[in-house]
Amino acid sequence: MNYSKKGIHNKQKSLHATSAKLGRKLLLATLNLSLLLVLAVGIIGLCMGLGIFKGVIDSAPSIENVQVTPTGFSTFVYDLEGNQTAKLISQNSNRIPVTQDMIPEDLAHAFVAIEDERFYEHNGIDIKGIFRAAYTGIMNGFHFTEGASTITQQLLKNNVFTDWTSEQGFADSMKRKIQEQYLAIELTKTMSKDDVLLNYMNTINLGQNTLGVQAASLRYFNKSVNSLTLSECAVIAGITQNPSRFNPISHPDDNAARRKKVLGNMLDQGYITQTEYDEAMADDVYSRIQVVNEDAEESMVNTYFVDALTDDVMNDLLAAGYNETQAFTLLYSGGLKIYSTQDPHIQSICDEVFSNEENYPANTRWYLNYALTIKKANGDFENHSTEMYRAHYRELDPSFNLIYDSQEDAYAQIEDYKSFVLGDGDEVFDESINLTPQPQVSITVEDQSTGYVVAMVGGRGAKEGSKTLNRATDTTRQPGSTFKIVAAYAPALDSAGLTLATVVNDAPFNYANGRPVRNWWGDSYRGLNSLRKGIIDSMNIIAVKTLTMITPQLGFDYVKNFGFTTVVDRKEITVNGETQIFSDIQQSLALGGITEGVTNEELNAAYAAIANGGTYIKPKLYTRVVDHDGNVILDNTEPDSRQVIKETTAWLLTSAMMDVVTQGTGSSVNFGNMAIAGKTGTTSDYNDIWFSGYTPYYTATTWAGYDNNTKLRKGDERNVAKKLWRAVMAKIHEDLPSEAFQMPSSGLVQATVCARSGKLPIAGLCDGTLRTEYFAEGTVPTESCDVHYQGMICQYCNLPASEQCPFKVGGVLELTPIEHPNLQQGSATMQQITNADGSVSTVAVPQNQSATCPHNAEFYAQPDALAIEEQQRNEIAAAQAALQQPPADAAPAEGTAPLDDSDGVPTE
């Protein structure tokens, strides 16, 4: 520094110079302007920030409209005794709400200790926690892994800001956080801490598709939340932070570490003592969880009954006006209570019998469904279906039908198939092998007095999932001879004037299209038989002739009224480009030969109508459906019923079907000490076997057959339906008082008739064929027997002799009555005749419908009548001479039925 006089003078001069003064002023102005600019920007930024903040707050839901009470609840199914039998859930609905008094104090403290230790002190947001999380994040290199959300904020996040998982970045996340904190403060002003905590515990995701502490308690410990121990409370509270990572089933070690932290926090915060901590830590809680899990996984698959029940409820919700989305949401997440008609005792019996392999034929066979996805060497995918698999093996064996004698055989052939279709570099990407035991079965049991379906089984073998094929309700099969009752005999007795004593001739008979009707026992015929006998022995020709007499249209109308929804009056079906029209208004309806088949449930309901005195009640699987608030939304308590046949008709059918069980085709089902009526059913090709029967208590129908319509093998396979029916019904009635079927108090009478004609007996002629039969009042026959005849008989044609008959002799004769006009075409015989031009034609020749021999005036008007007479005389002489010859070895009587090769009972 120059402190000389000259230096000081120069310095003063420079300070007072004009340019220096201007520079300093400019610098000061620039500094002031910059300061003002920064201040302005700051004010503007603050205003914008406040505006944005206000906008975010203003766009938040109004606290008045915020609903933090959880929605989406499990639906429960209860049986007749009030036991829970199923829980129906969809995504975000496996929740069972509980009230404050059910929450253990330890559970509430556990959640607070691990999730929000200052919960009872803050106003909805934890400022201290926010600063702690920020500090920790900064110290960790700006990795903010520690949360600061309070229980109140988490409640809002789970119930209000449910779309937080789809946030598109920091701005969305920050907006939601601001709104969440604002609403947390507002919610704390209007809701108590206990209510906030309760709603939180009813909402929180706790793994294994459980929402809320009650659902979690049942899933992990199989008990209500109010019974949880301290150790168990800590397990559940420990799941919250990461339900996948801390799942106590799949990651027990991780959960155990988290449980230790929960208990440690509870100890530090004064909620538990050291002794309680030590006892909880010593608890082997995870072993219990694994045991419960094994049982829970088995029970997660709904039963066949519940599958059918949910279908009915769904259909009824749609009928009540809900659309499909609304109905599905209500059923699976509406918190409904469905009160079913299932009887737990009877269902248990059915399950036990149908799961017992000893009740099935030895050498179970297996039906394969197969799917294969191949990843080709070039990265492409190639799919193979069951149809492709079958087509491949049918090229080698045209009879191949996917049925295997053992599972080992199936797996071996699958490996051969894969060897064939896999090329170099190819690999199996996915494979599905489903082997189902065969023959398959089903049963429906109904209380005929109420229409309640009390038990149901839809298949044999392990049920792998819910909504799998239910053979009691989902499949339609040909009903066989069970349809004889509902399509032929019920309408015949009810409105067509026929009786159980009415006689029909079991003789060759053709359908209208010329195809012969065949009896189940072969090509022999049994002649004149009553309708009762036709029912007892399940005689096909008798049934078809009965329906032909009353008309197939009448039979079809009765079938529809019996509740069958699958029969069709007209249906167009296109096969290979050709359209054909099918109708069930056919003679084959009598034998169950219908277009679509029937379900077990509907066939059983038809027989239940007969058991119920002719009153049909639409089968029901539930009585009431109640919503989450206790309102009845479906009331099914009143029976949907109608009278389908007279009470007297029902009793007559019951009387005949009792004989089926005591002396006919159904005798093997008779378990004694109880009145039983029923009917066997077998299709002509042995694809389907049925038994429908009832007692004074219950009606049950069993079915057996192959899923792919393979023919049932002789022996045990053809008797399995009757065997299962007897096993189930005998057990059901084990402790029930023995009862008889109650005859109506009026409307029925008894009368004696000739068994060969079904008409009033002629004294001295019908004495050996008398039978007492039941009749509806007004249907007792008034005509005398037209089968037994005494008088002059033509020796040549064995008919009553005409006045001019040259071969008349006195005697007694059994005649074949003249058939109903509707039967004459079908009873005609086919004969070949030679036409005038020498050609040969086949014509139908009606049976002789004359009551006397043909030797009348018309006969003798023929030019060669005397020559014909002489020829007939010679034939009579030859026949008489033959009778004097020694008899040959006696052959079996025509009409003797072969015996069933398993139990001695005639098969159909």
Tab-separated table of C-alpha atoms in Angstrom, residues 389-791:
chain	number	residue	atom	x	y	z
A	389	TYR	CA	-53.802	-88.015	-30.079
A	390	ARG	CA	-56.819	-90.243	-30.735
A	391	ALA	CA	-56.589	-89.803	-34.498
A	392	HIS	CA	-52.945	-90.863	-34.405
A	393	TYR	CA	-53.672	-94.152	-32.652
A	394	ARG	CA	-56.818	-94.833	-34.652
A	395	GLU	CA	-54.653	-95.095	-37.729
A	396	LEU	CA	-53.047	-98.067	-36.004
A	397	ASP	CA	-56.196	-99.396	-34.299
A	398	PRO	CA	-59.615	-98.190	-35.583
A	399	SER	CA	-61.263	-99.260	-32.297
A	400	PHE	CA	-58.987	-97.078	-30.141
A	401	ASN	CA	-61.197	-95.037	-27.768
A	402	LEU	CA	-58.840	-93.492	-25.172
A	403	ILE	CA	-59.797	-96.150	-22.611
A	404	TYR	CA	-56.913	-97.910	-20.863
A	405	ASP	CA	-56.880	-100.942	-18.603
A	406	SER	CA	-54.288	-99.295	-16.358
A	407	GLN	CA	-52.683	-95.920	-15.810
A	408	GLU	CA	-49.296	-97.479	-16.602
A	409	ASP	CA	-50.548	-98.438	-20.074
A	410	ALA	CA	-51.714	-94.870	-20.648
A	411	TYR	CA	-48.397	-93.307	-19.631
A	412	ALA	CA	-46.455	-95.759	-21.770
A	413	GLN	CA	-48.495	-94.895	-24.841
A	414	ILE	CA	-48.162	-91.176	-24.110
A	415	GLU	CA	-44.381	-91.567	-24.134
A	416	ASP	CA	-44.621	-93.370	-27.488
A	417	TYR	CA	-46.691	-90.520	-28.853
A	418	LYS	CA	-44.201	-87.910	-27.707
A	419	SER	CA	-41.376	-89.884	-29.278
A	420	PHE	CA	-43.309	-89.807	-32.537
A	421	VAL	CA	-44.160	-86.071	-32.592
A	422	LEU	CA	-40.955	-84.614	-31.100
A	423	GLY	CA	-38.269	-83.764	-33.633
A	424	ASP	CA	-34.616	-83.015	-33.196
A	425	GLY	CA	-34.184	-79.986	-30.989
A	426	ASP	CA	-37.858	-79.968	-29.965
A	427	GLU	CA	-38.821	-79.939	-26.312
A	428	VAL	CA	-41.989	-80.378	-24.247
A	429	PHE	CA	-43.132	-76.899	-23.255
A	430	ASP	CA	-46.335	-77.931	-21.467
A	431	GLU	CA	-48.298	-81.131	-20.975
A	432	SER	CA	-51.686	-81.990	-19.433
A	433	ILE	CA	-52.553	-85.596	-18.559
A	434	ASN	CA	-55.968	-86.276	-17.061
A	435	LEU	CA	-56.911	-89.897	-16.354
A	436	THR	CA	-60.465	-90.410	-15.088
A	437	PRO	CA	-61.576	-93.745	-13.581
A	438	GLN	CA	-64.280	-95.582	-15.529
A	439	PRO	CA	-67.114	-96.420	-15.460
A	440	GLN	CA	-68.247	-93.099	-14.038
A	441	VAL	CA	-71.253	-92.615	-11.753
A	442	SER	CA	-73.645	-90.066	-10.272
A	443	ILE	CA	-76.438	-89.868	-7.707
A	444	THR	CA	-79.121	-87.401	-6.677
A	445	VAL	CA	-81.095	-87.829	-3.452
A	446	GLU	CA	-84.267	-85.792	-2.889
A	447	ASP	CA	-86.824	-85.467	-0.140
A	448	GLN	CA	-89.896	-85.891	-2.329
A	449	SER	CA	-92.203	-84.170	0.146
A	450	THR	CA	-90.315	-80.853	-0.072
A	451	GLY	CA	-88.347	-81.015	-3.303
A	452	TYR	CA	-85.137	-80.566	-1.298
A	453	VAL	CA	-82.108	-82.111	-2.958
A	454	VAL	CA	-80.388	-83.383	0.166
A	455	ALA	CA	-77.306	-84.939	-1.407
A	456	MET	CA	-75.524	-85.187	-4.734
A	457	VAL	CA	-72.406	-86.780	-6.183
A	458	GLY	CA	-71.392	-85.957	-9.737
A	459	GLY	CA	-68.549	-88.363	-10.324
A	460	ARG	CA	-66.097	-90.933	-9.113
A	461	GLY	CA	-62.464	-90.287	-8.191
A	462	ALA	CA	-60.684	-87.230	-6.822
A	463	LYS	CA	-62.381	-83.939	-7.645
A	464	GLU	CA	-59.509	-81.801	-8.886
A	465	GLY	CA	-61.235	-78.424	-8.938
A	466	SER	CA	-64.440	-76.460	-8.590
A	467	LYS	CA	-66.842	-76.379	-11.520
A	468	THR	CA	-65.551	-79.640	-12.993
A	469	LEU	CA	-67.930	-81.935	-14.898
A	470	ASN	CA	-70.951	-82.720	-12.720
A	471	ARG	CA	-72.564	-85.879	-14.078
A	472	ALA	CA	-75.637	-85.333	-11.909
A	473	THR	CA	-76.551	-82.007	-13.517
A	474	ASP	CA	-74.277	-81.161	-16.458
A	475	THR	CA	-74.403	-84.252	-18.665
A	476	THR	CA	-77.400	-85.645	-20.516
A	477	ARG	CA	-77.560	-89.398	-21.031
A	478	GLN	CA	-80.129	-91.726	-22.559
A	479	PRO	CA	-82.528	-92.751	-19.756
A	480	GLY	CA	-83.317	-96.210	-21.099
A	481	SER	CA	-86.181	-98.121	-19.537
A	482	THR	CA	-86.678	-95.655	-16.679
A	483	PHE	CA	-88.642	-93.643	-19.258
A	484	LYS	CA	-91.224	-96.409	-19.637
A	485	ILE	CA	-92.880	-95.198	-16.460
A	486	VAL	CA	-93.056	-91.471	-17.211
A	487	ALA	CA	-93.595	-91.622	-20.991
A	488	ALA	CA	-95.855	-94.651	-21.415
A	489	TYR	CA	-97.376	-96.097	-18.274
A	490	ALA	CA	-98.087	-92.875	-16.344
A	491	PRO	CA	-100.141	-91.263	-19.144
A	492	ALA	CA	-101.757	-94.612	-20.010
A	493	LEU	CA	-103.086	-95.064	-16.478
A	494	ASP	CA	-103.751	-91.390	-15.827
A	495	SER	CA	-105.787	-90.288	-18.825
A	496	ALA	CA	-105.916	-92.943	-21.564
A	497	GLY	CA	-108.275	-95.409	-19.852
A	498	LEU	CA	-105.755	-98.237	-19.461
A	499	THR	CA	-105.241	-100.098	-16.186
A	500	LEU	CA	-102.542	-102.234	-14.627
A	501	ALA	CA	-104.677	-105.219	-15.676
A	502	THR	CA	-104.822	-104.167	-19.349
A	503	VAL	CA	-103.323	-106.947	-21.454
A	504	VAL	CA	-100.946	-106.384	-24.354
A	505	ASN	CA	-99.544	-109.089	-26.597
A	506	ASP	CA	-95.764	-109.470	-26.404
A	507	ALA	CA	-95.304	-110.540	-30.008
A	508	PRO	CA	-93.263	-109.308	-32.989
A	509	PHE	CA	-93.825	-105.577	-33.464
A	510	ASN	CA	-92.213	-102.903	-35.610
A	511	TYR	CA	-91.791	-99.178	-35.207
A	512	ALA	CA	-93.555	-97.049	-37.811
A	513	ASN	CA	-90.336	-96.976	-39.860
A	514	GLY	CA	-90.294	-100.769	-40.079
A	515	ARG	CA	-87.499	-101.345	-37.562
A	516	PRO	CA	-88.402	-104.171	-35.172
A	517	VAL	CA	-88.740	-103.570	-31.449
A	518	ARG	CA	-86.651	-106.020	-29.489
A	519	ASN	CA	-86.938	-107.190	-25.901
A	520	TRP	CA	-83.850	-107.067	-23.740
A	521	TRP	CA	-83.728	-110.842	-23.286
A	522	GLY	CA	-83.511	-111.817	-26.948
A	523	ASP	CA	-85.756	-112.827	-29.815
A	524	SER	CA	-88.348	-114.849	-27.882
A	525	TYR	CA	-91.788	-113.521	-26.945
A	526	ARG	CA	-93.984	-114.005	-23.893
A	527	GLY	CA	-97.431	-113.513	-25.338
A	528	LEU	CA	-100.259	-111.895	-23.386
A	529	ASN	CA	-99.082	-109.861	-20.412
A	530	SER	CA	-100.610	-107.138	-18.252
A	531	LEU	CA	-99.160	-103.658	-17.939
A	532	ARG	CA	-98.152	-104.555	-14.371
A	533	LYS	CA	-96.148	-107.505	-15.675
A	534	GLY	CA	-94.693	-105.303	-18.393
A	535	ILE	CA	-93.414	-102.935	-15.682
A	536	ILE	CA	-92.113	-105.737	-13.447
A	537	ASP	CA	-90.072	-107.409	-16.176
A	538	SER	CA	-89.331	-104.208	-18.135
A	539	MET	CA	-90.797	-105.606	-21.352
A	540	ASN	CA	-89.868	-103.376	-24.265
A	541	ILE	CA	-92.595	-104.394	-26.704
A	542	ILE	CA	-95.309	-103.946	-24.079
A	543	ALA	CA	-94.063	-100.415	-23.357
A	544	VAL	CA	-93.801	-99.397	-27.018
A	545	LYS	CA	-97.250	-100.815	-27.808
A	546	THR	CA	-98.687	-98.945	-24.812
A	547	LEU	CA	-97.258	-95.631	-26.022
A	548	THR	CA	-98.417	-96.378	-29.569
A	549	MET	CA	-101.962	-96.934	-28.324
A	550	ILE	CA	-102.107	-93.701	-26.323
A	551	THR	CA	-100.055	-91.810	-29.011
A	552	PRO	CA	-96.483	-90.537	-28.656
A	553	GLN	CA	-97.806	-86.970	-28.454
A	554	LEU	CA	-99.615	-87.716	-25.193
A	555	GLY	CA	-96.527	-89.395	-23.794
A	556	PHE	CA	-94.382	-86.415	-24.805
A	557	ASP	CA	-96.780	-83.985	-23.120
A	558	TYR	CA	-96.552	-85.933	-19.860
A	559	VAL	CA	-92.767	-86.076	-20.053
A	560	LYS	CA	-92.632	-82.291	-20.400
A	561	ASN	CA	-94.984	-81.898	-17.458
A	562	PHE	CA	-92.753	-84.185	-15.395
A	563	GLY	CA	-90.130	-81.431	-15.590
A	564	PHE	CA	-87.814	-82.676	-18.340
A	565	THR	CA	-86.290	-79.663	-20.068
A	566	THR	CA	-84.072	-81.558	-22.509
A	567	VAL	CA	-86.728	-83.322	-24.624
A	568	VAL	CA	-87.468	-81.680	-27.977
A	569	ASP	CA	-90.537	-81.608	-30.185
A	570	ARG	CA	-88.479	-80.448	-33.167
A	571	LYS	CA	-84.786	-79.793	-33.529
A	572	GLU	CA	-82.619	-79.225	-36.574
A	573	ILE	CA	-79.158	-80.773	-36.369
A	574	THR	CA	-76.574	-80.322	-39.104
A	575	VAL	CA	-74.066	-83.120	-39.551
A	576	ASN	CA	-71.440	-82.984	-42.319
A	577	GLY	CA	-73.341	-80.201	-44.013
A	578	GLU	CA	-76.632	-82.104	-44.021
A	579	THR	CA	-79.488	-80.781	-41.893
A	580	GLN	CA	-81.756	-83.328	-40.243
A	581	ILE	CA	-84.856	-82.757	-38.151
A	582	PHE	CA	-85.185	-84.688	-34.909
A	583	SER	CA	-88.199	-85.034	-32.653
A	584	ASP	CA	-88.861	-86.920	-29.439
A	585	ILE	CA	-92.532	-87.352	-30.330
A	586	GLN	CA	-91.757	-90.881	-31.463
A	587	GLN	CA	-92.554	-94.425	-30.393
A	588	SER	CA	-88.965	-94.828	-29.185
A	589	LEU	CA	-89.791	-92.291	-26.429
A	590	ALA	CA	-91.223	-95.248	-24.485
A	591	LEU	CA	-87.741	-96.769	-24.183
A	592	GLY	CA	-85.918	-93.506	-23.506
A	593	GLY	CA	-84.603	-93.177	-27.050
A	594	ILE	CA	-84.526	-89.385	-27.205
A	595	THR	CA	-82.489	-86.749	-28.994
A	596	GLU	CA	-80.555	-85.156	-26.138
A	597	GLY	CA	-80.907	-87.465	-23.144
A	598	VAL	CA	-81.773	-86.397	-19.579
A	599	THR	CA	-79.915	-85.303	-16.466
A	600	ASN	CA	-79.825	-87.350	-13.311
A	601	GLU	CA	-81.367	-84.487	-11.334
A	602	GLU	CA	-84.404	-84.147	-13.620
A	603	LEU	CA	-85.006	-87.902	-13.882
A	604	ASN	CA	-84.881	-88.157	-10.111
A	605	ALA	CA	-87.342	-85.265	-9.757
A	606	ALA	CA	-89.818	-87.046	-12.048
A	607	TYR	CA	-89.731	-90.166	-9.883
A	608	ALA	CA	-89.977	-87.986	-6.784
A	609	ALA	CA	-93.233	-86.625	-8.210
A	610	ILE	CA	-94.653	-90.166	-8.318
A	611	ALA	CA	-93.404	-90.766	-4.776
A	612	ASN	CA	-95.093	-87.513	-3.730
A	613	GLY	CA	-98.562	-88.619	-4.773
A	614	GLY	CA	-98.295	-87.236	-8.307
A	615	THR	CA	-97.265	-83.716	-7.265
A	616	TYR	CA	-94.128	-82.522	-9.010
A	617	ILE	CA	-91.928	-80.119	-7.051
A	618	LYS	CA	-89.110	-78.461	-8.939
A	619	PRO	CA	-85.939	-79.699	-7.211
A	620	LYS	CA	-84.247	-77.054	-5.109
A	621	LEU	CA	-80.758	-76.853	-3.662
A	622	TYR	CA	-81.307	-73.780	-1.496
A	623	THR	CA	-84.104	-72.108	0.449
A	624	ARG	CA	-82.895	-68.513	0.940
A	625	VAL	CA	-80.106	-66.192	-0.098
A	626	VAL	CA	-79.388	-63.303	2.279
A	627	ASP	CA	-77.169	-60.343	1.411
A	628	HIS	CA	-74.390	-58.803	3.514
A	629	ASP	CA	-76.889	-56.597	5.347
A	630	GLY	CA	-79.283	-59.434	6.172
A	631	ASN	CA	-81.840	-58.736	3.447
A	632	VAL	CA	-83.392	-61.730	1.681
A	633	ILE	CA	-82.633	-61.310	-2.019
A	634	LEU	CA	-83.782	-64.783	-3.158
A	635	ASP	CA	-86.608	-66.588	-1.384
A	636	ASN	CA	-86.929	-70.179	-2.553
A	637	THR	CA	-88.882	-71.501	0.394
A	638	GLU	CA	-92.224	-71.879	-1.394
A	639	PRO	CA	-92.367	-75.032	-3.546
A	640	ASP	CA	-92.675	-74.605	-7.305
A	641	SER	CA	-95.163	-77.442	-7.672
A	642	ARG	CA	-97.902	-78.807	-9.887
A	643	GLN	CA	-100.021	-81.947	-10.086
A	644	VAL	CA	-98.702	-84.003	-13.001
A	645	ILE	CA	-100.679	-87.205	-12.441
A	646	LYS	CA	-103.582	-88.125	-10.186
A	647	GLU	CA	-102.798	-89.322	-6.697
A	648	THR	CA	-104.421	-92.636	-7.574
A	649	THR	CA	-102.255	-93.001	-10.679
A	650	ALA	CA	-99.146	-92.367	-8.597
A	651	TRP	CA	-100.145	-95.083	-6.158
A	652	LEU	CA	-100.859	-97.581	-8.944
A	653	LEU	CA	-97.421	-96.939	-10.435
A	654	THR	CA	-95.877	-97.278	-6.980
A	655	SER	CA	-97.658	-100.578	-6.482
A	656	ALA	CA	-96.282	-101.929	-9.764
A	657	MET	CA	-92.761	-100.630	-9.082
A	658	MET	CA	-92.786	-102.253	-5.648
A	659	ASP	CA	-93.106	-105.524	-7.548
A	660	VAL	CA	-90.094	-104.511	-9.666
A	661	VAL	CA	-88.065	-104.484	-6.454
A	662	THR	CA	-89.544	-107.616	-4.884
A	663	GLN	CA	-89.755	-109.884	-7.931
A	664	GLY	CA	-88.541	-108.101	-11.062
A	665	THR	CA	-85.467	-106.523	-12.638
A	666	GLY	CA	-84.738	-104.407	-9.576
A	667	SER	CA	-84.768	-107.085	-6.888
A	668	SER	CA	-81.057	-106.669	-6.120
A	669	VAL	CA	-81.676	-103.183	-4.637
A	670	ASN	CA	-84.054	-104.499	-1.977
A	671	PHE	CA	-82.411	-103.918	1.399
A	672	GLY	CA	-85.471	-105.008	3.401
A	673	ASN	CA	-87.347	-103.429	6.353
A	674	MET	CA	-88.664	-100.609	4.176
A	675	ALA	CA	-91.152	-100.212	1.336
A	676	ILE	CA	-89.226	-99.589	-1.891
A	677	ALA	CA	-90.471	-98.832	-5.390
A	678	GLY	CA	-88.324	-98.241	-8.412
A	679	LYS	CA	-87.380	-98.951	-11.986
A	680	THR	CA	-84.244	-100.121	-13.685
A	681	GLY	CA	-83.031	-98.452	-16.860
A	682	THR	CA	-80.632	-99.801	-19.455
A	683	THR	CA	-80.024	-98.538	-22.965
A	684	SER	CA	-80.074	-101.108	-25.739
A	685	ASP	CA	-76.312	-100.894	-26.271
A	686	TYR	CA	-75.423	-100.893	-22.541
A	687	ASN	CA	-73.941	-97.399	-22.654
A	688	ASP	CA	-76.053	-96.216	-19.714
A	689	ILE	CA	-77.357	-98.031	-16.638
A	690	TRP	CA	-79.820	-96.417	-14.204
A	691	PHE	CA	-81.867	-97.118	-11.163
A	692	SER	CA	-84.536	-94.660	-10.049
A	693	GLY	CA	-86.358	-95.574	-6.889
A	694	TYR	CA	-87.907	-94.279	-3.719
A	695	THR	CA	-89.088	-95.084	-0.226
A	696	PRO	CA	-91.684	-93.229	1.853
A	697	TYR	CA	-88.790	-90.926	2.848
A	698	TYR	CA	-86.455	-90.276	-0.081
A	699	THR	CA	-86.074	-90.640	-3.841
A	700	ALA	CA	-82.683	-91.466	-5.341
A	701	THR	CA	-81.373	-92.035	-8.846
A	702	THR	CA	-78.042	-93.601	-9.687
A	703	TRP	CA	-76.349	-93.689	-13.088
A	704	ALA	CA	-73.300	-95.505	-14.382
A	705	GLY	CA	-71.553	-95.374	-17.726
A	706	TYR	CA	-68.387	-94.408	-19.543
A	707	ASP	CA	-67.752	-90.719	-20.168
A	708	ASN	CA	-67.087	-91.457	-23.839
A	709	ASN	CA	-70.073	-93.812	-24.265
A	710	THR	CA	-68.058	-96.998	-24.307
A	711	LYS	CA	-70.212	-100.088	-23.857
A	712	LEU	CA	-70.308	-101.352	-20.275
A	713	ARG	CA	-68.771	-104.789	-19.886
A	714	LYS	CA	-70.862	-107.767	-18.828
A	715	GLY	CA	-71.054	-108.549	-15.165
A	716	ASP	CA	-70.349	-106.096	-12.359
A	717	GLU	CA	-70.124	-103.000	-14.570
A	718	ARG	CA	-73.758	-103.455	-15.609
A	719	ASN	CA	-74.915	-103.772	-12.018
A	720	VAL	CA	-72.953	-100.941	-10.405
A	721	ALA	CA	-75.865	-98.452	-10.493
A	722	LYS	CA	-78.106	-100.809	-8.532
A	723	LYS	CA	-75.295	-101.724	-6.147
A	724	LEU	CA	-74.574	-98.075	-5.321
A	725	TRP	CA	-78.288	-97.269	-4.948
A	726	ARG	CA	-78.747	-100.060	-2.448
A	727	ALA	CA	-75.582	-99.185	-0.499
A	728	VAL	CA	-76.605	-95.527	-0.147
A	729	MET	CA	-80.299	-96.010	0.578
A	730	ALA	CA	-79.759	-98.860	3.032
A	731	LYS	CA	-77.427	-96.633	5.043
A	732	ILE	CA	-79.772	-93.624	4.869
A	733	HIS	CA	-82.694	-95.668	6.198
A	734	GLU	CA	-80.690	-97.549	8.822
A	735	ASP	CA	-82.241	-95.675	11.742
A	736	LEU	CA	-85.544	-94.635	10.167
A	737	PRO	CA	-88.795	-96.342	11.207
A	738	SER	CA	-90.084	-98.892	8.715
A	739	GLU	CA	-92.891	-97.360	6.675
A	740	ALA	CA	-95.295	-98.487	3.960
A	741	PHE	CA	-96.519	-96.366	1.077
A	742	GLN	CA	-99.811	-94.747	2.045
A	743	MET	CA	-102.716	-95.625	-0.225
A	744	PRO	CA	-105.052	-92.696	-0.993
A	745	SER	CA	-108.083	-92.692	1.274
A	746	SER	CA	-110.424	-92.736	-1.711
A	747	GLY	CA	-110.380	-93.238	-5.436
A	748	LEU	CA	-109.031	-96.781	-5.557
A	749	VAL	CA	-110.873	-100.104	-5.593
A	750	GLN	CA	-109.957	-103.748	-5.948
A	751	ALA	CA	-111.523	-106.116	-8.426
A	752	THR	CA	-110.898	-109.656	-9.651
A	753	VAL	CA	-110.146	-110.066	-13.331
A	754	CYS	CA	-108.922	-112.756	-15.650
A	755	ALA	CA	-105.155	-112.326	-15.812
A	756	ARG	CA	-105.067	-113.410	-19.468
A	757	SER	CA	-107.500	-110.764	-20.712
A	758	GLY	CA	-107.578	-108.143	-17.984
A	759	LYS	CA	-111.363	-108.305	-18.116
A	760	LEU	CA	-114.126	-109.783	-15.987
A	761	PRO	CA	-113.656	-113.536	-15.565
A	762	ILE	CA	-116.051	-116.099	-17.015
A	763	ALA	CA	-117.032	-118.675	-14.425
A	764	GLY	CA	-115.676	-122.110	-15.253
A	765	LEU	CA	-113.301	-120.791	-17.950
A	766	CYS	CA	-111.091	-118.308	-16.121
A	767	ASP	CA	-110.943	-120.034	-12.760
A	768	GLY	CA	-107.237	-120.837	-13.125
A	769	THR	CA	-106.213	-117.323	-14.167
A	770	LEU	CA	-107.942	-115.125	-11.632
A	771	ARG	CA	-106.077	-112.082	-10.321
A	772	THR	CA	-107.059	-109.330	-7.927
A	773	GLU	CA	-105.885	-105.932	-9.128
A	774	TYR	CA	-106.149	-102.322	-8.026
A	775	PHE	CA	-108.097	-99.889	-10.182
A	776	ALA	CA	-108.858	-96.216	-10.123
A	777	GLU	CA	-112.550	-95.733	-9.553
A	778	GLY	CA	-114.414	-95.862	-12.838
A	779	THR	CA	-111.808	-97.968	-14.636
A	780	VAL	CA	-112.842	-101.454	-13.478
A	781	PRO	CA	-113.502	-103.451	-16.692
A	782	THR	CA	-117.128	-104.105	-17.576
A	783	GLU	CA	-116.536	-106.496	-20.485
A	784	SER	CA	-116.098	-110.208	-20.014
A	785	CYS	CA	-112.946	-112.141	-20.843
A	786	ASP	CA	-112.336	-112.353	-24.606
A	787	VAL	CA	-109.366	-114.676	-24.343
A	788	HIS	CA	-110.914	-117.818	-22.922
A	789	TYR	CA	-113.457	-119.448	-25.305
A	790	GLN	CA	-115.647	-122.554	-25.026
A	791	GLY	CA	-117.567	-123.887	-28.029
